[in-house]
Amino acid sequence: MKRVWRTGIFMLTILSLLSSCGEQKEELEPLQAGTIKVVYLDEESFYEDYGKYFKLQFPQIDVEVISKSKLITEFNHVIDYKEATRKFLNTYNPDVLLLDEEMFKAFVEEGKLYNLETVIHQDNFDVDGFMPGLIDKLKALGKGDLYGLVPQVTLHALYYNEDLFKEYQVEPPRNKMSWQELLELADRFMGQGSGGRHVYGLEETYSDPGREVLNIGFNSGLKLFDEKADHVLINMDGWKNVMKLVTDGVRSKSVILNSNGSNKHFMNKEAAMTFGSPDLMLALKQNGIQMNWGIVTMPVHSNDESVNINSREIFAVSATSPNKRAAWELVKLVNGADMAKSKSKTYNGTLPSRTGYLKEYDGKSLEAFYMLKVKEAKQKWGNDHVPESFFSLFVEPLRAEMQVVIENRKTIDEAAALLEEKGQAVLMQARSETRK
């Protein structure tokens, strides 16, 4: 009996050692003088944004900036963006990397990034001050551990023109509406306007009827595929309801969809609502547009989460960096509370990922940008088995079929049935191309 007990303890010890070795969470040595290489837009931008602060705090560390413009000038012959980025980073071998979510996830899986968990604990670095859900999302991208940090996030909110709502005696939007509630509110502006001036309820950018269906569907929790992504499921009641919402909105002209990024109707006071990033606040002021505007959260499906919060510039430390301590000190400074406080003093169209520092702009509360929790990273299309090229192949047939429905040349049921067939063919085509 004693031998069994000792054997059990021995095996647990071995498993524990193996586990800790596999995690590779190394503690960092004290700072050494030297040079680190960092990826950034260009040297001037880096110095203005972060470099001058870092040099003041760490004069013994030189920073060599690897301009992202080299990705275009030296690797433009590589058609695939991910492959070009990979070649660019492998060529210059930076200590501090700047990655989007897709490349960040790939580099974690390939073991190319340094695990920050131990050094965060070692330095008592505060990760609780970031906006709700952001650290959870980064950990989800990092298979449960933290491999990068984000000083700024891409956020969106629903802007509305308070004057138009008062003029047409419509209740203004509120936080955490559903998509159906939003489109019903936009419908209240149907037929409004005078003197040849039409007023839309909602203006959307970078959209068309097909993209709008996908956007609302995914944001409403609908699934386009079965579990193994063998079948396209667009011919279902949930998707057909979304198709009807979009069709009714476009037909009635309560919703206008712009294929480009222009908010021209909202800026010209011809649309009561539009979605926008913090940049839109800056544009309204810089263009001298006199408007009583307000913001509320993006529409939600459940759990007060938003999929419209993205991390396009994740700072990470290379797993092969010869000076990880210096690289980490830069990442720590960029993402620290002091930097968030400093950046919040001069608003430039971006919002810090740390909360509590930039609370208002031009007398308007920015609470709506931070109110929703960041939704944890999910697989593309909500399913890991879907080829990346599916969207580019499917969006045009979806747009075309939706246009036919809007023009009353086909019913939603007929379009959904045909789209399921076309979607299935596109799925097989995308999968076939992936295997080549």
Coordinates of C-alpha atoms in Angstrom, one line a residue:
M1 CA 0.0 0.0 0.0
K2 CA 2.9 2.3 1.0
R3 CA 4.6 1.6 -2.4
V4 CA 1.4 2.5 -4.3
W5 CA 1.1 5.8 -2.4
R6 CA 4.8 6.7 -3.1
T7 CA 4.4 5.8 -6.8
G8 CA 1.4 8.1 -7.0
I9 CA 3.3 11.0 -5.5
F10 CA 6.2 10.4 -7.8
M11 CA 3.9 10.4 -10.9
L12 CA 2.2 13.6 -9.8
T13 CA 5.6 15.2 -9.3
I14 CA 6.7 14.1 -12.8
L15 CA 3.5 15.4 -14.4
S16 CA 3.8 18.7 -12.6
L17 CA 7.4 19.2 -13.9
L18 CA 6.4 18.2 -17.4
S19 CA 3.5 20.6 -17.3
S20 CA 5.6 23.5 -16.1
C21 CA 8.2 22.8 -18.7
G22 CA 5.5 22.8 -21.5
E23 CA 4.2 26.2 -20.4
Q24 CA 7.6 27.9 -20.8
K25 CA 6.7 30.8 -18.4
E26 CA 10.2 32.1 -17.7
E27 CA 11.0 34.8 -15.2
L28 CA 13.0 37.7 -16.6
E29 CA 16.5 38.8 -15.5
P30 CA 17.3 42.4 -14.5
L31 CA 17.4 44.9 -17.2
Q32 CA 20.6 45.0 -19.3
A33 CA 21.8 47.9 -21.5
G34 CA 21.4 47.2 -25.2
T35 CA 19.2 47.6 -28.3
I36 CA 15.8 46.3 -29.1
K37 CA 13.9 46.3 -32.4
V38 CA 10.3 47.2 -32.6
V39 CA 7.7 47.1 -35.4
Y40 CA 5.8 50.4 -35.8
L41 CA 4.3 52.6 -38.5
D42 CA 7.6 54.6 -38.8
E43 CA 10.3 56.0 -36.6
E44 CA 8.8 59.5 -36.2
S45 CA 5.4 58.2 -35.2
F46 CA 7.0 55.8 -32.7
Y47 CA 9.1 58.5 -31.1
E48 CA 6.1 60.8 -30.8
D49 CA 3.7 58.2 -29.5
Y50 CA 5.9 56.2 -27.1
G51 CA 9.7 56.5 -27.9
K52 CA 10.3 59.8 -26.1
Y53 CA 8.7 58.4 -22.9
F54 CA 10.6 55.2 -23.1
K55 CA 14.0 57.0 -23.6
L56 CA 13.4 59.1 -20.5
Q57 CA 12.7 56.1 -18.4
F58 CA 15.3 53.8 -19.9
P59 CA 18.2 55.8 -21.4
Q60 CA 20.4 52.8 -21.5
I61 CA 18.1 51.0 -24.0
D62 CA 18.3 52.0 -27.7
V63 CA 15.3 51.3 -29.9
E64 CA 15.5 50.5 -33.6
V65 CA 12.2 51.0 -35.3
I66 CA 11.3 48.6 -38.2
S67 CA 8.8 50.6 -40.3
K68 CA 5.7 48.7 -41.3
S69 CA 6.0 50.5 -44.7
K70 CA 8.7 47.9 -45.5
L71 CA 6.0 45.3 -45.5
I72 CA 4.6 47.0 -48.6
T73 CA 7.8 48.1 -50.3
E74 CA 9.8 44.9 -49.8
F75 CA 7.2 42.2 -49.8
N76 CA 4.5 43.5 -52.2
H77 CA 5.3 40.6 -54.5
V78 CA 3.8 38.2 -52.0
I79 CA 0.1 38.0 -52.7
D80 CA -1.1 36.6 -49.5
Y81 CA -1.0 39.2 -46.7
K82 CA -0.4 36.8 -43.9
E83 CA 2.5 35.2 -45.7
A84 CA 4.0 38.6 -46.5
T85 CA 3.7 39.6 -42.8
R86 CA 5.3 36.4 -41.8
K87 CA 8.3 36.9 -44.2
F88 CA 8.6 40.5 -43.1
L89 CA 8.8 39.5 -39.4
N90 CA 11.1 36.6 -40.0
T91 CA 13.5 38.8 -42.0
Y92 CA 13.8 41.6 -39.4
N93 CA 13.3 39.4 -36.3
P94 CA 12.0 42.2 -34.0
D95 CA 12.0 42.0 -30.2
V96 CA 8.6 43.7 -30.0
L97 CA 5.9 42.8 -32.5
L98 CA 2.8 44.6 -33.5
L99 CA 0.1 42.1 -34.6
D100 CA -3.5 42.0 -35.6
E101 CA -5.7 39.3 -33.9
E102 CA -5.3 36.8 -36.7
M103 CA -1.5 36.9 -36.8
F104 CA -1.3 37.1 -33.0
K105 CA -3.3 33.9 -32.7
A106 CA -1.2 32.2 -35.4
F107 CA 2.1 33.2 -33.7
V108 CA 0.9 32.0 -30.3
E109 CA 0.1 28.6 -31.9
E110 CA 3.5 28.5 -33.5
G111 CA 5.3 29.3 -30.3
K112 CA 6.8 32.5 -31.5
L113 CA 5.6 34.8 -28.7
Y114 CA 6.8 35.1 -25.1
N115 CA 4.3 34.1 -22.4
L116 CA 3.7 37.2 -20.3
E117 CA 1.9 35.5 -17.4
T118 CA 5.0 35.1 -15.1
V119 CA 6.5 38.6 -15.7
I120 CA 3.1 40.2 -15.2
H121 CA 2.9 38.6 -11.8
Q122 CA 6.6 39.2 -11.1
D123 CA 6.2 43.0 -11.8
N124 CA 2.7 43.3 -10.2
F125 CA 1.5 44.8 -13.5
D126 CA -2.1 45.8 -13.3
V127 CA -4.3 44.0 -15.8
D128 CA -7.6 44.7 -14.0
G129 CA -7.9 48.3 -15.3
F130 CA -8.6 47.3 -18.9
M131 CA -12.1 47.4 -20.3
P132 CA -14.3 44.5 -19.4
G133 CA -13.6 41.3 -21.3
L134 CA -10.5 42.5 -23.1
I135 CA -8.0 40.4 -21.2
D136 CA -10.3 37.4 -21.4
K137 CA -10.3 37.9 -25.2
L138 CA -6.6 38.1 -25.5
K139 CA -6.2 35.0 -23.3
A140 CA -8.7 33.2 -25.5
L141 CA -6.5 34.1 -28.5
G142 CA -3.5 32.9 -26.5
K143 CA -5.0 29.5 -25.6
G144 CA -5.6 30.5 -22.0
D145 CA -2.5 32.6 -21.4
L146 CA -1.6 36.2 -22.0
Y147 CA 0.9 36.8 -24.8
G148 CA 0.2 40.4 -25.7
L149 CA -1.4 43.6 -24.6
V150 CA -3.4 46.3 -26.4
P151 CA -3.1 50.0 -25.5
Q152 CA -6.0 51.1 -27.8
V153 CA -9.0 49.3 -29.2
T154 CA -11.2 49.8 -32.2
L155 CA -14.6 50.7 -30.8
H156 CA -18.0 51.6 -32.3
A157 CA -21.1 53.2 -31.0
L158 CA -24.5 54.3 -32.4
Y159 CA -24.5 58.0 -33.1
Y160 CA -27.7 59.9 -33.3
N161 CA -28.8 63.4 -34.2
E162 CA -30.8 64.7 -31.2
D163 CA -32.3 67.6 -33.3
L164 CA -33.9 65.2 -35.9
F165 CA -35.4 63.1 -33.2
K166 CA -37.0 66.1 -31.6
E167 CA -38.1 67.6 -35.0
Y168 CA -40.0 64.4 -35.9
Q169 CA -41.1 63.6 -32.3
V170 CA -39.4 60.2 -32.2
E171 CA -38.0 58.8 -28.9
P172 CA -34.2 58.7 -29.2
P173 CA -32.3 55.4 -29.1
R174 CA -31.2 53.8 -25.9
N175 CA -28.3 51.6 -24.8
K176 CA -28.3 47.9 -25.4
M177 CA -31.1 47.8 -28.0
S178 CA -31.6 44.7 -30.1
W179 CA -31.1 44.9 -33.9
Q180 CA -34.9 44.5 -34.4
E181 CA -35.6 47.4 -32.0
L182 CA -33.0 49.6 -33.8
L183 CA -34.5 48.9 -37.2
E184 CA -38.0 49.5 -36.0
L185 CA -36.8 52.8 -34.6
A186 CA -35.2 53.7 -38.0
D187 CA -38.5 52.9 -39.6
R188 CA -40.1 55.7 -37.6
F189 CA -38.4 58.1 -40.1
M190 CA -39.9 56.4 -43.2
G191 CA -41.2 59.1 -45.5
Q192 CA -39.8 62.0 -43.5
G193 CA -38.3 65.1 -45.0
S194 CA -39.5 68.1 -47.0
G195 CA -38.5 70.3 -49.8
G196 CA -36.8 67.5 -51.7
R197 CA -34.8 66.5 -48.6
H198 CA -35.2 62.9 -47.5
V199 CA -34.3 61.9 -44.0
Y200 CA -33.2 58.3 -43.4
G201 CA -33.5 56.6 -40.1
L202 CA -30.2 54.8 -40.2
E203 CA -27.1 55.1 -42.4
E204 CA -24.5 52.3 -42.6
T205 CA -21.1 52.4 -44.1
Y206 CA -19.1 49.6 -45.9
S207 CA -22.3 47.7 -46.4
D208 CA -24.8 46.3 -48.9
P209 CA -27.9 44.2 -48.4
G210 CA -25.9 41.0 -48.3
R211 CA -23.2 42.2 -45.9
E212 CA -26.0 43.6 -43.7
V213 CA -27.7 40.3 -43.5
L214 CA -24.4 38.6 -42.4
N215 CA -23.6 41.4 -40.0
I216 CA -27.0 41.4 -38.2
G217 CA -27.2 37.6 -38.3
F218 CA -23.8 37.0 -36.7
N219 CA -24.3 39.8 -34.2
S220 CA -27.7 38.2 -33.3
G221 CA -26.1 34.8 -32.5
L222 CA -27.2 33.0 -35.6
K223 CA -25.1 30.1 -37.0
L224 CA -24.5 29.8 -40.7
F225 CA -23.1 26.3 -40.6
D226 CA -23.6 23.0 -38.8
E227 CA -21.0 21.9 -36.2
K228 CA -18.6 20.5 -38.7
A229 CA -19.3 23.1 -41.4
D230 CA -20.5 20.4 -43.8
H231 CA -23.8 22.3 -44.5
V232 CA -24.8 26.0 -45.0
L233 CA -27.9 26.8 -42.9
I234 CA -29.1 30.1 -44.3
N235 CA -32.5 28.6 -45.3
M236 CA -33.7 28.8 -41.7
D237 CA -36.3 31.0 -39.9
G238 CA -33.7 33.0 -38.0
W239 CA -31.8 34.0 -41.2
K240 CA -35.0 34.6 -43.1
N241 CA -36.2 36.9 -40.4
V242 CA -33.0 38.9 -40.7
M243 CA -33.4 39.0 -44.5
K244 CA -36.9 40.5 -44.0
L245 CA -35.6 43.1 -41.6
V246 CA -33.0 44.2 -44.1
T247 CA -35.4 44.1 -47.0
D248 CA -38.1 46.2 -45.2
G249 CA -35.5 48.8 -44.2
V250 CA -34.0 49.3 -47.6
R251 CA -37.4 49.2 -49.4
S252 CA -38.9 51.8 -47.2
K253 CA -35.8 54.0 -47.4
S254 CA -35.6 54.1 -43.6
V255 CA -32.2 52.5 -44.0
I256 CA -29.4 53.5 -46.5
L257 CA -26.4 51.3 -47.0
N258 CA -23.2 52.9 -48.4
S259 CA -20.6 50.7 -50.0
N260 CA -17.8 53.1 -48.9
G261 CA -16.9 54.5 -45.5
S262 CA -18.8 57.8 -45.9
N263 CA -21.2 59.0 -43.3
K264 CA -22.3 61.8 -45.6
H265 CA -26.0 61.6 -44.9
F266 CA -25.5 61.8 -41.2
M267 CA -23.0 64.6 -41.5
N268 CA -25.4 66.5 -43.8
K269 CA -28.2 65.9 -41.2
E270 CA -30.1 63.6 -43.7
A271 CA -29.8 60.5 -41.5
A272 CA -30.9 60.3 -37.9
M273 CA -28.5 57.6 -36.8
T274 CA -25.2 56.0 -37.9
F275 CA -22.6 53.7 -36.6
G276 CA -19.2 55.1 -36.0
S277 CA -15.8 54.9 -34.2
P278 CA -14.5 57.8 -32.0
D279 CA -13.1 59.3 -35.2
L280 CA -16.6 60.5 -36.1
M281 CA -16.7 62.8 -33.1
L282 CA -13.4 64.4 -34.3
A283 CA -14.7 64.7 -37.8
L284 CA -17.9 66.5 -36.7
K285 CA -15.9 69.0 -34.8
Q286 CA -13.1 69.5 -37.3
N287 CA -15.7 70.0 -40.1
G288 CA -17.5 72.6 -38.1
I289 CA -20.8 70.7 -38.2
Q290 CA -23.3 72.2 -35.8
M291 CA -25.2 69.2 -34.5
N292 CA -26.5 68.1 -31.1
W293 CA -25.4 64.5 -31.3
G294 CA -25.4 61.7 -28.7
I295 CA -24.1 58.1 -28.6
V296 CA -25.5 54.9 -27.3
T297 CA -24.1 51.3 -27.4
M298 CA -24.1 49.1 -30.4
P299 CA -27.0 46.7 -30.7
V300 CA -26.6 43.6 -28.6
H301 CA -27.9 40.0 -28.7
S302 CA -27.3 38.8 -25.2
N303 CA -24.9 39.0 -22.2
D304 CA -24.2 42.7 -23.0
E305 CA -21.3 41.6 -25.2
S306 CA -20.1 43.3 -28.4
V307 CA -18.3 41.7 -31.3
N308 CA -17.6 45.2 -32.6
I309 CA -14.6 45.7 -30.4
N310 CA -11.3 44.7 -32.1
S311 CA -7.6 44.7 -31.3
R312 CA -5.8 45.6 -34.4
E313 CA -2.4 46.4 -32.7
I314 CA -1.4 43.9 -30.1
F315 CA 2.0 44.5 -28.6
A316 CA 3.9 41.2 -28.0
V317 CA 7.4 40.1 -27.1
S318 CA 9.3 37.7 -29.4
A319 CA 10.0 34.3 -27.9
T320 CA 13.5 34.5 -29.4
S321 CA 14.3 38.0 -28.2
P322 CA 17.8 38.2 -26.7
N323 CA 16.7 41.0 -24.4
K324 CA 13.2 40.1 -23.3
R325 CA 13.4 42.3 -20.2
A326 CA 13.9 45.5 -22.3
A327 CA 11.2 44.4 -24.8
W328 CA 8.8 43.7 -21.9
E329 CA 9.5 47.1 -20.4
L330 CA 8.5 48.7 -23.6
V331 CA 5.3 46.7 -23.9
K332 CA 4.6 47.5 -20.2
L333 CA 5.1 51.2 -20.6
V334 CA 2.9 51.4 -23.8
N335 CA 0.1 49.5 -22.0
G336 CA 0.5 51.0 -18.5
A337 CA -1.9 53.3 -16.6
D338 CA 0.5 56.3 -16.8
M339 CA 0.5 56.1 -20.6
A340 CA -3.3 55.8 -20.7
K341 CA -3.5 58.9 -18.5
S342 CA -1.1 60.8 -20.6
K343 CA -2.7 59.9 -23.9
S344 CA -6.2 60.9 -22.6
K345 CA -5.1 64.5 -22.1
T346 CA -5.0 65.1 -25.9
Y347 CA -7.8 63.3 -27.7
N348 CA -6.8 62.2 -31.3
G349 CA -9.6 60.0 -32.4
T350 CA -8.6 56.8 -30.5
L351 CA -9.7 55.6 -27.1
P352 CA -7.4 53.9 -24.5
S353 CA -8.2 50.3 -23.7
R354 CA -7.9 51.2 -20.0
T355 CA -11.1 52.6 -18.6
G356 CA -11.6 55.7 -16.4
Y357 CA -9.1 58.0 -18.2
L358 CA -11.1 59.5 -21.1
K359 CA -14.6 60.0 -19.9
E360 CA -16.0 62.7 -22.2
Y361 CA -15.3 64.6 -25.3
D362 CA -16.6 68.1 -26.2
G363 CA -19.0 67.8 -23.3
K364 CA -20.4 64.4 -24.4
S365 CA -20.1 61.3 -22.2
L366 CA -18.1 58.4 -23.8
E367 CA -19.6 55.8 -21.5
A368 CA -21.4 54.0 -24.4
F369 CA -18.0 53.0 -25.9
Y370 CA -17.0 51.2 -22.8
M371 CA -20.3 49.9 -21.5
L372 CA -20.3 46.6 -23.4
K373 CA -18.0 43.7 -22.5
V374 CA -15.6 42.6 -25.2
K375 CA -16.8 39.3 -26.7
E376 CA -14.2 36.5 -26.4
A377 CA -12.5 35.6 -29.6
K378 CA -14.4 33.0 -31.7
Q379 CA -13.5 31.2 -34.8
K380 CA -14.1 32.9 -38.1
W381 CA -17.7 32.5 -39.1
G382 CA -18.4 31.0 -35.7
N383 CA -16.8 27.7 -36.9
D384 CA -13.2 26.6 -37.0
H385 CA -13.9 24.3 -40.0
V386 CA -14.9 27.1 -42.5
P387 CA -12.3 28.0 -45.1
E388 CA -11.1 31.7 -44.9
S389 CA -12.1 32.3 -48.5
F390 CA -15.7 31.5 -48.0
F391 CA -16.8 35.1 -47.3
S392 CA -15.2 36.6 -50.4
L393 CA -16.9 33.9 -52.5
F394 CA -20.3 34.1 -50.9
V395 CA -20.9 37.8 -50.3
E396 CA -21.6 38.6 -54.0
P397 CA -24.3 35.9 -54.5
L398 CA -25.9 36.9 -51.2
R399 CA -25.9 40.6 -52.3
A400 CA -27.4 39.8 -55.7
E401 CA -30.1 37.6 -54.2
M402 CA -31.0 40.2 -51.6
Q403 CA -31.3 42.9 -54.3
V404 CA -33.7 40.7 -56.3
V405 CA -35.8 40.3 -53.1
I406 CA -35.8 44.0 -52.4
E407 CA -37.0 44.6 -56.0
N408 CA -39.9 42.2 -55.4
R409 CA -38.7 39.8 -58.1
K410 CA -38.3 36.9 -55.7
T411 CA -39.7 36.0 -52.3
I412 CA -37.5 35.6 -49.2
D413 CA -38.3 31.9 -49.1
E414 CA -37.2 31.4 -52.7
A415 CA -34.0 33.4 -52.2
A416 CA -33.1 31.6 -49.0
A417 CA -33.5 28.2 -50.7
L418 CA -31.3 29.2 -53.6
L419 CA -28.7 30.8 -51.3
E420 CA -28.4 27.6 -49.4
E421 CA -27.6 25.8 -52.6
K422 CA -25.2 28.5 -53.8
G423 CA -23.6 28.7 -50.3
Q424 CA -23.1 24.9 -50.3
A425 CA -21.4 25.1 -53.7
V426 CA -19.2 28.0 -52.5
L427 CA -18.3 26.1 -49.3
M428 CA -17.1 23.1 -51.4
Q429 CA -15.2 25.4 -53.8
A430 CA -13.4 27.2 -50.9
R431 CA -12.6 23.9 -49.3
S432 CA -11.2 22.5 -52.6
E433 CA -9.0 25.6 -53.1
T434 CA -7.7 25.3 -49.5
R435 CA -6.5 21.8 -50.2
K436 CA -4.5 22.8 -53.2

